[in-house]
Coordinates of C-alpha atoms in Angstrom, one line a residue:
D1 CA 16.6 -15.7 -14.2
G2 CA 16.8 -13.8 -11.0
P3 CA 16.4 -14.9 -7.4
D4 CA 13.5 -16.9 -6.3
P5 CA 10.5 -14.6 -5.6
R6 CA 9.5 -16.5 -2.5
T7 CA 13.0 -16.1 -1.0
G8 CA 12.8 -12.4 -1.8
S9 CA 9.4 -12.2 -0.1
Q10 CA 10.7 -14.0 3.0
I11 CA 13.7 -11.6 3.2
L12 CA 11.5 -8.6 2.9
S13 CA 9.0 -10.0 5.5
R14 CA 11.9 -10.5 7.9
F15 CA 12.9 -6.8 7.6
A16 CA 9.3 -5.8 7.9
K17 CA 9.1 -7.6 11.3
Q18 CA 12.2 -5.6 12.4
N19 CA 10.7 -2.3 11.1
A20 CA 14.0 -1.9 9.1
L21 CA 12.7 0.3 6.3
E22 CA 16.0 1.3 4.8
T23 CA 17.3 -2.2 4.8
A24 CA 14.0 -3.5 3.2
L25 CA 14.2 -0.8 0.5
H26 CA 17.8 -1.8 -0.3
A27 CA 16.7 -5.5 -0.5
L28 CA 13.8 -4.6 -2.8
S29 CA 16.2 -2.6 -5.0
W30 CA 18.7 -5.5 -5.0
L31 CA 15.9 -7.9 -6.1
E32 CA 14.9 -5.6 -8.9
T33 CA 18.4 -5.3 -10.2
R34 CA 18.7 -9.1 -10.2
N35 CA 15.5 -9.4 -12.3
C36 CA 13.5 -11.0 -9.6
K37 CA 9.8 -11.1 -10.6
L38 CA 8.3 -8.8 -8.0
S39 CA 4.7 -9.3 -6.8
C40 CA 2.3 -7.5 -4.6
Y41 CA 3.6 -9.5 -1.7
H42 CA 7.1 -7.9 -2.0
Y43 CA 5.6 -4.4 -2.1
C44 CA 3.2 -5.2 0.7
S45 CA 6.1 -6.2 3.0
I46 CA 7.7 -2.7 2.3
I47 CA 4.3 -1.0 2.9
D48 CA 3.9 -2.8 6.2
V49 CA 7.3 -1.4 7.3
C50 CA 6.1 2.0 6.2
A51 CA 3.0 1.6 8.3
A52 CA 5.0 0.5 11.4
T53 CA 7.3 3.5 11.0
S54 CA 4.6 6.1 10.1
M55 CA 6.1 6.7 6.7
W56 CA 2.9 7.2 4.6
P57 CA 4.7 9.1 1.8
Q58 CA 7.0 6.2 1.3
A59 CA 4.1 3.7 1.4
L60 CA 2.4 5.7 -1.4
H61 CA 5.6 5.9 -3.3
Q62 CA 6.0 2.1 -3.1
F63 CA 2.3 1.6 -4.2
T64 CA 2.6 3.9 -7.2
D65 CA 6.0 2.2 -8.0
M66 CA 4.1 -1.1 -8.0
L67 CA 1.5 0.2 -10.4
H68 CA 4.3 1.7 -12.6
H69 CA 6.0 -1.7 -12.8
G70 CA 2.7 -3.4 -13.8
V71 CA 2.5 -5.5 -10.7
E72 CA -1.1 -6.7 -10.1
V73 CA -2.6 -5.1 -7.1
D74 CA -4.6 -7.0 -4.5
I75 CA -6.9 -5.8 -1.7
V76 CA -4.3 -6.6 1.1
T77 CA -1.7 -4.3 -0.5
I78 CA -4.3 -1.5 -1.1
N79 CA -5.7 -1.9 2.5
A80 CA -2.2 -1.7 3.9
T81 CA -1.5 1.5 2.0
I82 CA -4.8 3.0 2.9
S83 CA -4.2 2.1 6.6
T84 CA -0.8 3.8 6.5
C85 CA -2.4 7.0 5.0
E86 CA -5.1 6.7 7.6
K87 CA -2.6 6.8 10.5
G88 CA -1.2 10.0 9.0
G89 CA -4.7 11.6 8.5
E90 CA -4.0 11.7 4.7
W91 CA -7.6 11.5 3.6
E92 CA -6.9 12.7 0.0
S93 CA -4.4 9.9 -0.5
A94 CA -6.7 7.4 1.1
L95 CA -9.6 8.5 -1.2
W96 CA -7.3 8.1 -4.2
L97 CA -6.4 4.6 -3.1
F98 CA -10.1 3.8 -2.4
N99 CA -10.8 4.8 -6.1
V100 CA -7.9 2.6 -7.3
V101 CA -9.9 -0.4 -6.0
E102 CA -12.6 0.3 -8.6
L103 CA -10.2 1.2 -11.3
H104 CA -8.4 -2.2 -11.0
R105 CA -11.6 -4.1 -10.4
V106 CA -10.5 -5.3 -7.0
K107 CA -13.2 -6.2 -4.5
S108 CA -13.1 -3.9 -1.5
D109 CA -13.9 -5.0 2.0
T110 CA -14.8 -3.5 5.4
V111 CA -11.1 -2.7 6.0
T112 CA -11.0 -0.7 2.8
T113 CA -14.0 1.4 3.7
G114 CA -13.3 1.7 7.4
A115 CA -9.7 2.8 7.0
T116 CA -10.7 5.3 4.3
I117 CA -13.4 6.8 6.5
S118 CA -11.0 6.9 9.4
A119 CA -8.5 8.8 7.3
F120 CA -11.2 11.5 6.7
E121 CA -11.9 11.6 10.4
K122 CA -8.3 11.9 11.4
G123 CA -7.8 14.6 8.7
S124 CA -10.7 16.5 10.2
E125 CA -12.6 16.0 6.9
W126 CA -15.5 13.7 8.1
E127 CA -18.0 16.0 6.5
T128 CA -16.2 15.6 3.2
A129 CA -16.5 11.8 3.6
L130 CA -20.3 12.2 3.7
H131 CA -20.3 13.6 0.2
S132 CA -17.7 11.2 -1.3
S133 CA -18.0 7.9 -3.1
I134 CA -17.0 5.9 0.0
L135 CA -20.4 5.8 1.6
S136 CA -22.3 4.9 -1.6
G137 CA -21.3 1.2 -1.2
L138 CA -22.6 1.0 2.3
A139 CA -26.3 1.7 1.5

């Protein structure tokens, strides 16, 4: 067995609070090589660092890596990733993540919808948002 997942999560959270993305990524890699059972909490810590450092491509990479490794997604991790994309005006990525919610049967919330709509607005695509699947749940 590998390191305790809670300890790994605590380490990653500490790096997240310090906005130490490279260090957090190395720690995540170390946990993986030591067969630590990674969860959405581990990935969410990394995605939080990505949000704080405006690294939306890295946040998306970590999210897709999480899916690739079969880690169960939760709304907190999806929302953190959408919010990171929203800060960069990456409306297409935010919309993809919004659709992942349905695909994985995760219950969305107002943060999910609000951050996705905001990504459209910041990407100067608010008219596109009017014709997307986002607003259908608000009626």
